[in-house]
PDB file of C-alpha atoms and ligand atoms in Angstrom:
ATOM      1  CA  MET A   1      20.790  -2.294 -24.587  1.00 39.00           C
ATOM      2  CA  ILE A   2      17.175  -2.116 -23.651  1.00 43.00           C
ATOM      3  CA  MET A   3      16.707  -0.300 -20.420  1.00 43.00           C
ATOM      4  CA  GLU A   4      13.545  -0.514 -18.431  1.00 44.00           C
ATOM      5  CA  ARG A   5      11.959   2.821 -17.775  1.00 44.00           C
ATOM      6  CA  ARG A   6      12.128   2.388 -14.022  1.00 44.00           C
ATOM      7  CA  ASN A   7      15.851   1.700 -14.111  1.00 42.00           C
ATOM      8  CA  PHE A   8      16.382   4.610 -16.440  1.00 40.00           C
ATOM      9  CA  ILE A   9      14.538   6.870 -14.040  1.00 39.00           C
ATOM     10  CA  SER A  10      16.471   5.609 -11.063  1.00 38.00           C
ATOM     11  CA  ILE A  11      19.806   6.086 -12.831  1.00 38.00           C
ATOM     12  CA  LEU A  12      18.906   9.694 -13.496  1.00 38.00           C
ATOM     13  CA  GLY A  13      17.874   9.997  -9.889  1.00 37.00           C
ATOM     14  CA  VAL A  14      14.637  11.740 -10.760  1.00 39.00           C
ATOM     15  CA  ALA A  15      11.246  10.760  -9.522  1.00 40.00           C
ATOM     16  CA  ALA A  16       8.761   9.707 -12.130  1.00 41.00           C
ATOM     17  CA  VAL A  17       6.259  12.357 -13.093  1.00 41.00           C
ATOM     18  CA  ALA A  18       2.649  11.331 -12.914  1.00 42.00           C
ATOM     19  CA  ALA A  19       2.163   9.442 -16.140  1.00 39.00           C
ATOM     20  CA  PRO A  20      -1.226   8.817 -17.700  1.00 39.00           C
ATOM     21  CA  VAL A  21      -2.744   5.934 -15.792  1.00 44.00           C
ATOM     22  CA  LEU A  22      -2.911   2.973 -18.126  1.00 45.00           C
ATOM     23  CA  GLY A  23      -4.778   0.732 -15.791  1.00 54.00           C
ATOM     24  CA  SER A  24      -6.151   1.001 -12.308  1.00 64.00           C
ATOM     25  CA  PRO A  25      -7.757  -1.437  -9.901  1.00 70.00           C
ATOM     26  CA  PHE A  26      -9.520   1.443  -8.160  1.00 72.00           C
ATOM     27  CA  ALA A  27     -13.043   2.715  -8.190  1.00 71.00           C
ATOM     28  CA  VAL A  28     -13.084   6.506  -8.432  1.00 59.00           C
ATOM     29  CA  THR A  29     -10.956   7.777  -5.590  1.00 56.00           C
ATOM     30  CA  GLY A  30     -11.243  11.436  -4.855  1.00 47.00           C
ATOM     31  CA  SER A  31     -11.039  14.579  -6.925  1.00 45.00           C
ATOM     32  CA  GLU A  32      -8.283  13.132  -9.093  1.00 52.00           C
ATOM     33  CA  GLY A  33     -11.085  11.058 -10.520  1.00 52.00           C
ATOM     34  CA  ARG A  34      -8.908   8.043 -11.016  1.00 66.00           C
ATOM     35  CA  ALA A  35     -11.377   5.425 -12.052  1.00 76.00           C
ATOM     36  CA  PHE A  36     -11.351   1.761 -12.883  1.00 82.00           C
ATOM     37  CA  THR A  37      -9.869   1.191 -16.308  1.00 80.00           C
ATOM     38  CA  GLY A  38      -9.233  -2.516 -16.246  1.00 88.00           C
ATOM     39  CA  HIS A  39      -6.842  -4.681 -14.299  1.00 94.00           C
ATOM     40  CA  VAL A  40      -3.326  -3.704 -15.311  1.00 93.00           C
ATOM     41  CA  PHE A  41      -0.105  -4.152 -13.404  1.00 96.00           C
ATOM     42  CA  PRO A  42       0.699  -0.619 -12.187  1.00 94.00           C
ATOM     43  CA  GLU A  43       3.971   1.244 -12.677  1.00 94.00           C
ATOM     44  CA  LEU A  44       6.121   1.735  -9.628  1.00 96.00           C
ATOM     45  CA  PRO A  45       5.963   5.517  -9.032  1.00 96.00           C
ATOM     46  CA  TYR A  46       9.753   5.783  -8.423  1.00 97.00           C
ATOM     47  CA  GLY A  47      12.973   3.875  -9.023  1.00 98.00           C
ATOM     48  CA  TYR A  48      13.953   0.785  -7.062  1.00 98.00           C
ATOM     49  CA  ASP A  49      16.621   2.718  -5.156  1.00 98.00           C
ATOM     50  CA  ALA A  50      14.466   5.796  -4.495  1.00 98.00           C
ATOM     51  CA  LEU A  51      13.606   4.851  -0.912  1.00 98.00           C
ATOM     52  CA  GLU A  52      17.197   4.043   0.116  1.00 98.00           C
ATOM     53  CA  PRO A  53      18.445   3.762   2.797  1.00 98.00           C
ATOM     54  CA  TYR A  54      15.112   2.996   4.477  1.00 98.00           C
ATOM     55  CA  ILE A  55      14.069   0.379   1.924  1.00 98.00           C
ATOM     56  CA  ASP A  56      16.931  -1.054  -0.122  1.00 98.00           C
ATOM     57  CA  ALA A  57      16.846  -1.361  -3.918  1.00 98.00           C
ATOM     58  CA  LYS A  58      17.098  -5.155  -3.955  1.00 98.00           C
ATOM     59  CA  THR A  59      14.085  -5.520  -1.673  1.00 98.00           C
ATOM     60  CA  MET A  60      12.097  -3.061  -3.799  1.00 98.00           C
ATOM     61  CA  GLU A  61      12.986  -4.887  -7.001  1.00 98.00           C
ATOM     62  CA  LEU A  62      12.004  -8.316  -5.694  1.00 98.00           C
ATOM     63  CA  HIS A  63       8.958  -7.007  -3.883  1.00 98.00           C
ATOM     64  CA  TYR A  64       7.587  -5.186  -6.916  1.00 98.00           C
ATOM     65  CA  SER A  65       8.706  -7.332  -9.860  1.00 98.00           C
ATOM     66  CA  LYS A  66       8.247 -10.738  -8.221  1.00 98.00           C
ATOM     67  CA  HIS A  67       5.851 -10.572  -5.271  1.00 98.00           C
ATOM     68  CA  HIS A  68       3.477  -7.835  -6.436  1.00 98.00           C
ATOM     69  CA  LYS A  69       3.548  -9.024 -10.030  1.00 98.00           C
ATOM     70  CA  GLY A  70       2.907 -12.581  -8.909  1.00 98.00           C
ATOM     71  CA  TYR A  71      -0.232 -11.531  -7.035  1.00 98.00           C
ATOM     72  CA  PHE A  72      -1.402  -9.559 -10.051  1.00 98.00           C
ATOM     73  CA  GLU A  73      -0.882 -12.429 -12.493  1.00 98.00           C
ATOM     74  CA  LYS A  74      -2.570 -14.975 -10.241  1.00 98.00           C
ATOM     75  CA  PHE A  75      -5.471 -12.588  -9.681  1.00 98.00           C
ATOM     76  CA  VAL A  76      -5.949 -12.084 -13.423  1.00 97.00           C
ATOM     77  CA  ALA A  77      -5.881 -15.850 -13.955  1.00 98.00           C
ATOM     78  CA  ALA A  78      -8.415 -16.356 -11.138  1.00 98.00           C
ATOM     79  CA  VAL A  79     -10.939 -13.829 -12.543  1.00 97.00           C
ATOM     80  CA  LYS A  80     -10.480 -14.689 -16.229  1.00 96.00           C
ATOM     81  CA  ASP A  81     -13.860 -15.000 -17.985  1.00 95.00           C
ATOM     82  CA  THR A  82     -15.757 -13.973 -14.848  1.00 95.00           C
ATOM     83  CA  ASP A  83     -17.591 -10.741 -13.921  1.00 93.00           C
ATOM     84  CA  ALA A  84     -14.767  -9.833 -11.569  1.00 94.00           C
ATOM     85  CA  SER A  85     -12.423  -9.228 -14.501  1.00 94.00           C
ATOM     86  CA  SER A  86     -14.350  -6.025 -15.213  1.00 93.00           C
ATOM     87  CA  LYS A  87     -15.013  -4.900 -11.647  1.00 95.00           C
ATOM     88  CA  PRO A  88     -12.963  -2.460  -9.586  1.00 95.00           C
ATOM     89  CA  MET A  89     -11.353  -4.110  -6.579  1.00 96.00           C
ATOM     90  CA  GLU A  90     -13.487  -2.163  -4.103  1.00 95.00           C
ATOM     91  CA  GLU A  91     -16.613  -3.836  -5.511  1.00 96.00           C
ATOM     92  CA  ILE A  92     -15.036  -7.259  -5.237  1.00 97.00           C
ATOM     93  CA  PHE A  93     -13.851  -6.636  -1.669  1.00 98.00           C
ATOM     94  CA  ALA A  94     -17.339  -5.410  -0.671  1.00 97.00           C
ATOM     95  CA  LYS A  95     -18.670  -8.926  -1.409  1.00 97.00           C
ATOM     96  CA  ILE A  96     -15.498 -10.871  -0.793  1.00 98.00           C
ATOM     97  CA  THR A  97     -17.256 -13.941   0.603  1.00 98.00           C
ATOM     98  CA  ASP A  98     -18.748 -14.517  -2.883  1.00 97.00           C
ATOM     99  CA  TYR A  99     -15.261 -15.151  -4.254  1.00 98.00           C
ATOM    100  CA  SER A 100     -12.620 -17.865  -4.077  1.00 97.00           C
ATOM    101  CA  SER A 101      -9.606 -17.685  -1.799  1.00 98.00           C
ATOM    102  CA  ALA A 102      -7.455 -17.196  -4.938  1.00 98.00           C
ATOM    103  CA  VAL A 103      -9.367 -13.986  -5.738  1.00 98.00           C
ATOM    104  CA  ARG A 104      -9.196 -12.869  -2.119  1.00 98.00           C
ATOM    105  CA  ASN A 105      -5.495 -13.503  -1.556  1.00 98.00           C
ATOM    106  CA  ASN A 106      -4.166 -12.426  -4.938  1.00 98.00           C
ATOM    107  CA  GLY A 107      -6.644  -9.574  -5.368  1.00 98.00           C
ATOM    108  CA  GLY A 108      -5.649  -8.291  -1.944  1.00 98.00           C
ATOM    109  CA  GLY A 109      -1.974  -8.578  -2.858  1.00 98.00           C
ATOM    110  CA  TYR A 110      -2.519  -6.767  -6.166  1.00 97.00           C
ATOM    111  CA  TYR A 111      -4.442  -3.906  -4.533  1.00 97.00           C
ATOM    112  CA  ASN A 112      -2.617  -3.529  -1.219  1.00 98.00           C
ATOM    113  CA  HIS A 113       0.812  -3.220  -2.814  1.00 98.00           C
ATOM    114  CA  GLN A 114      -0.312  -0.422  -5.102  1.00 96.00           C
ATOM    115  CA  LEU A 115      -1.645   1.481  -2.094  1.00 97.00           C
ATOM    116  CA  PHE A 116       1.646   0.794  -0.299  1.00 98.00           C
ATOM    117  CA  TRP A 117       3.919   2.007  -3.145  1.00 98.00           C
ATOM    118  CA  GLU A 118       1.823   5.129  -3.553  1.00 97.00           C
ATOM    119  CA  ASN A 119       1.787   5.957   0.151  1.00 98.00           C
ATOM    120  CA  MET A 120       5.583   6.144   0.154  1.00 98.00           C
ATOM    121  CA  SER A 121       7.783   8.759  -1.501  1.00 98.00           C
ATOM    122  CA  PRO A 122      11.443   9.748  -1.607  1.00 98.00           C
ATOM    123  CA  GLU A 123      10.307  13.354  -1.421  1.00 97.00           C
ATOM    124  CA  LYS A 124       9.511  15.317   1.690  1.00 95.00           C
ATOM    125  CA  THR A 125       5.761  15.687   1.870  1.00 97.00           C
ATOM    126  CA  THR A 126       3.409  17.423   4.261  1.00 97.00           C
ATOM    127  CA  ILE A 127       0.163  16.338   5.849  1.00 98.00           C
ATOM    128  CA  SER A 128      -2.967  18.334   5.088  1.00 97.00           C
ATOM    129  CA  GLN A 129      -4.551  20.391   7.854  1.00 97.00           C
ATOM    130  CA  LYS A 130      -7.753  18.391   7.483  1.00 96.00           C
ATOM    131  CA  LEU A 131      -6.034  15.023   8.029  1.00 97.00           C
ATOM    132  CA  GLU A 132      -3.840  16.312  10.837  1.00 97.00           C
ATOM    133  CA  LYS A 133      -6.914  17.610  12.621  1.00 97.00           C
ATOM    134  CA  ALA A 134      -8.702  14.265  12.237  1.00 97.00           C
ATOM    135  CA  ILE A 135      -5.638  12.373  13.489  1.00 98.00           C
ATOM    136  CA  THR A 136      -5.379  14.692  16.488  1.00 98.00           C
ATOM    137  CA  GLN A 137      -9.063  14.156  17.270  1.00 97.00           C
ATOM    138  CA  SER A 138      -8.727  10.371  17.107  1.00 97.00           C
ATOM    139  CA  PHE A 139      -5.263   9.853  18.628  1.00 98.00           C
ATOM    140  CA  ASN A 140      -4.521  13.125  20.515  1.00 98.00           C
ATOM    141  CA  SER A 141      -1.472  13.934  18.390  1.00 98.00           C
ATOM    142  CA  LEU A 142       0.410  12.888  15.246  1.00 98.00           C
ATOM    143  CA  ASP A 143       3.185  11.435  17.427  1.00 98.00           C
ATOM    144  CA  LYS A 144       0.686   9.429  19.420  1.00 98.00           C
ATOM    145  CA  PHE A 145      -0.835   8.114  16.187  1.00 98.00           C
ATOM    146  CA  LYS A 146       2.622   7.003  15.004  1.00 98.00           C
ATOM    147  CA  GLU A 147       3.111   5.188  18.291  1.00 98.00           C
ATOM    148  CA  VAL A 148      -0.248   3.378  18.030  1.00 98.00           C
ATOM    149  CA  PHE A 149       0.299   2.469  14.368  1.00 98.00           C
ATOM    150  CA  GLY A 150       3.901   1.441  15.056  1.00 98.00           C
ATOM    151  CA  THR A 151       2.955  -0.816  17.951  1.00 98.00           C
ATOM    152  CA  ALA A 152       0.236  -2.479  15.851  1.00 98.00           C
ATOM    153  CA  ALA A 153       2.688  -3.068  12.968  1.00 98.00           C
ATOM    154  CA  LYS A 154       5.431  -4.374  15.252  1.00 98.00           C
ATOM    155  CA  THR A 155       3.214  -6.750  17.214  1.00 98.00           C
ATOM    156  CA  HIS A 156       1.020  -8.129  14.416  1.00 98.00           C
ATOM    157  CA  PHE A 157       1.652 -11.875  14.498  1.00 97.00           C
ATOM    158  CA  GLY A 158       2.893 -13.359  11.239  1.00 97.00           C
ATOM    159  CA  SER A 159       2.304 -11.982   7.760  1.00 98.00           C
ATOM    160  CA  GLY A 160      -0.041  -9.096   7.143  1.00 98.00           C
ATOM    161  CA  TRP A 161      -0.567  -5.356   6.995  1.00 98.00           C
ATOM    162  CA  ALA A 162      -0.937  -2.393   9.339  1.00 98.00           C
ATOM    163  CA  TRP A 163      -3.494   0.267   8.388  1.00 98.00           C
ATOM    164  CA  LEU A 164      -4.744   3.719   9.181  1.00 98.00           C
ATOM    165  CA  VAL A 165      -8.423   3.578   8.318  1.00 98.00           C
ATOM    166  CA  ALA A 166     -11.313   6.045   8.078  1.00 97.00           C
ATOM    167  CA  GLY A 167     -14.441   4.436   9.512  1.00 95.00           C
ATOM    168  CA  SER A 168     -17.929   5.076   8.214  1.00 90.00           C
ATOM    169  CA  ASP A 169     -18.530   7.405  11.196  1.00 89.00           C
ATOM    170  CA  GLY A 170     -15.636   9.558   9.996  1.00 84.00           C
ATOM    171  CA  LYS A 171     -13.401   8.520  12.901  1.00 93.00           C
ATOM    172  CA  LEU A 172      -9.903   7.254  12.212  1.00 98.00           C
ATOM    173  CA  PHE A 173      -8.539   4.038  13.650  1.00 98.00           C
ATOM    174  CA  VAL A 174      -5.563   1.709  13.381  1.00 98.00           C
ATOM    175  CA  THR A 175      -5.959  -1.962  12.588  1.00 98.00           C
ATOM    176  CA  THR A 176      -3.999  -4.877  11.185  1.00 98.00           C
ATOM    177  CA  THR A 177      -5.074  -7.616   8.791  1.00 98.00           C
ATOM    178  CA  ALA A 178      -3.691 -11.084   8.148  1.00 98.00           C
ATOM    179  CA  ASN A 179      -2.184 -12.265   4.869  1.00 98.00           C
ATOM    180  CA  GLN A 180      -3.388  -9.993   2.006  1.00 98.00           C
ATOM    181  CA  ASP A 181      -6.668  -8.996   3.644  1.00 98.00           C
ATOM    182  CA  ASN A 182      -7.554  -5.312   3.876  1.00 98.00           C
ATOM    183  CA  PRO A 183     -10.160  -3.141   5.641  1.00 98.00           C
ATOM    184  CA  LEU A 184     -12.368  -3.001   2.518  1.00 97.00           C
ATOM    185  CA  MET A 185     -13.165  -6.704   2.770  1.00 98.00           C
ATOM    186  CA  SER A 186     -16.718  -7.328   3.916  1.00 97.00           C
ATOM    187  CA  ASP A 187     -15.817  -9.948   6.526  1.00 98.00           C
ATOM    188  CA  VAL A 188     -12.846  -8.422   8.347  1.00 97.00           C
ATOM    189  CA  PRO A 189     -13.582  -7.321  11.937  1.00 96.00           C
ATOM    190  CA  LYS A 190     -12.746  -3.618  11.450  1.00 96.00           C
ATOM    191  CA  GLN A 191     -13.850  -2.143   8.138  1.00 97.00           C
ATOM    192  CA  GLY A 192     -13.325   1.222   6.515  1.00 97.00           C
ATOM    193  CA  ARG A 193     -11.433   3.179   3.922  1.00 96.00           C
ATOM    194  CA  PRO A 194      -7.659   2.559   3.941  1.00 97.00           C
ATOM    195  CA  LEU A 195      -5.553   5.729   4.178  1.00 97.00           C
ATOM    196  CA  LEU A 196      -2.106   4.369   5.000  1.00 98.00           C
ATOM    197  CA  ALA A 197      -0.785   0.845   4.441  1.00 98.00           C
ATOM    198  CA  LEU A 198       2.368  -0.816   5.738  1.00 98.00           C
ATOM    199  CA  ASP A 199       3.384  -4.272   4.555  1.00 98.00           C
ATOM    200  CA  VAL A 200       4.748  -6.307   7.483  1.00 98.00           C
ATOM    201  CA  TRP A 201       5.365  -9.541   5.585  1.00 98.00           C
ATOM    202  CA  GLU A 202       8.980 -10.641   6.042  1.00 97.00           C
ATOM    203  CA  HIS A 203       9.569 -10.254   2.281  1.00 97.00           C
ATOM    204  CA  ALA A 204       9.070  -6.496   2.794  1.00 98.00           C
ATOM    205  CA  TYR A 205      12.074  -6.082   5.084  1.00 98.00           C
ATOM    206  CA  TYR A 206      14.056  -9.258   5.677  1.00 97.00           C
ATOM    207  CA  LEU A 207      17.017  -8.586   3.313  1.00 97.00           C
ATOM    208  CA  LYS A 208      17.893  -5.352   5.080  1.00 97.00           C
ATOM    209  CA  TYR A 209      16.458  -5.691   8.567  1.00 97.00           C
ATOM    210  CA  GLN A 210      16.400  -9.498   8.981  1.00 97.00           C
ATOM    211  CA  ASN A 211      14.301 -10.242  12.067  1.00 96.00           C
ATOM    212  CA  ARG A 212      14.233  -6.594  13.209  1.00 97.00           C
ATOM    213  CA  ARG A 213      10.713  -5.667  12.117  1.00 98.00           C
ATOM    214  CA  PRO A 214      10.485  -2.837  14.712  1.00 98.00           C
ATOM    215  CA  GLU A 215      13.421  -1.053  13.059  1.00 98.00           C
ATOM    216  CA  TYR A 216      11.758  -1.303   9.629  1.00 98.00           C
ATOM    217  CA  VAL A 217       8.523   0.066  11.081  1.00 98.00           C
ATOM    218  CA  ASP A 218      10.302   2.996  12.765  1.00 98.00           C
ATOM    219  CA  GLN A 219      12.146   3.899   9.530  1.00 98.00           C
ATOM    220  CA  PHE A 220       8.887   3.851   7.552  1.00 98.00           C
ATOM    221  CA  TRP A 221       8.000   7.342   8.834  1.00 98.00           C
ATOM    222  CA  ASN A 222      10.939   8.779   6.855  1.00 98.00           C
ATOM    223  CA  ILE A 223       9.277   7.820   3.573  1.00 98.00           C
ATOM    224  CA  VAL A 224       5.548   8.188   4.180  1.00 98.00           C
ATOM    225  CA  ASN A 225       3.908  10.142   1.374  1.00 98.00           C
ATOM    226  CA  TRP A 226       1.668  12.378   3.482  1.00 98.00           C
ATOM    227  CA  LYS A 227       0.472  14.159   0.374  1.00 97.00           C
ATOM    228  CA  GLU A 228      -1.062  10.928  -0.926  1.00 96.00           C
ATOM    229  CA  VAL A 229      -2.394   9.839   2.487  1.00 97.00           C
ATOM    230  CA  SER A 230      -4.028  13.283   2.842  1.00 97.00           C
ATOM    231  CA  ARG A 231      -5.489  13.015  -0.661  1.00 95.00           C
ATOM    232  CA  ARG A 232      -7.119   9.708   0.251  1.00 94.00           C
ATOM    233  CA  PHE A 233      -8.716  11.324   3.292  1.00 95.00           C
ATOM    234  CA  ASP A 234      -9.531  14.792   2.031  1.00 89.00           C
ATOM    235  CA  ASN A 235     -11.030  14.083  -1.373  1.00 78.00           C
ATOM    236  CA  VAL A 236     -14.051  12.097  -0.402  1.00 69.00           C
TER     237      VAL A 236
HETATM  238 MN1  MN3 B 301       4.402  -7.536   0.115  1.00 54.49          MN
END
């Protein structure tokens, strides 16, 4: 029987160790130096059941292997034989109005989901002092930030994403985007560097939470990978 690596990992109940990155949609992000190496569908950094009970295994499987993969494949088809096939996503987003809606929607879906998977973890993680200080300066406290972010995620109308973003002035803010847009896109109202992403499309929560998006949003805090969110902020 051929077993997929992810399933194998999840059966053992161990989190995947950081494997060599085979492909990355990212420009260099931070001291890790993870740089663009071509558009490749990324590995899920943990098993489908790793985020149970907050996100159920069936949702993770469909979300990753169908939704995320679908965006990736449609993006690759849309940029085939164009300059964008060899550009990191950040460069494409910076001039997003030059591209088709297929590149925008599927490129956003490809990129946003990788950020989302990586900013969650089954392990208990801690926030860096630097990020906690910046959050306190912008929102008064970490709890207050969670309230602001939570309200934005719960009240965003229709499909989209909630974000914690670092603005060009260094200040942090919360915003939401429609569809697969993100704060790196050159024509969204509030732009900046995404630190934390939460998918609020119904496909992200409907199997477990049905229409109860607020419950899904509240449970998200149990699985936020603060180590990764801090890395995105600290290593600039
Ligand atoms: Mn999604």
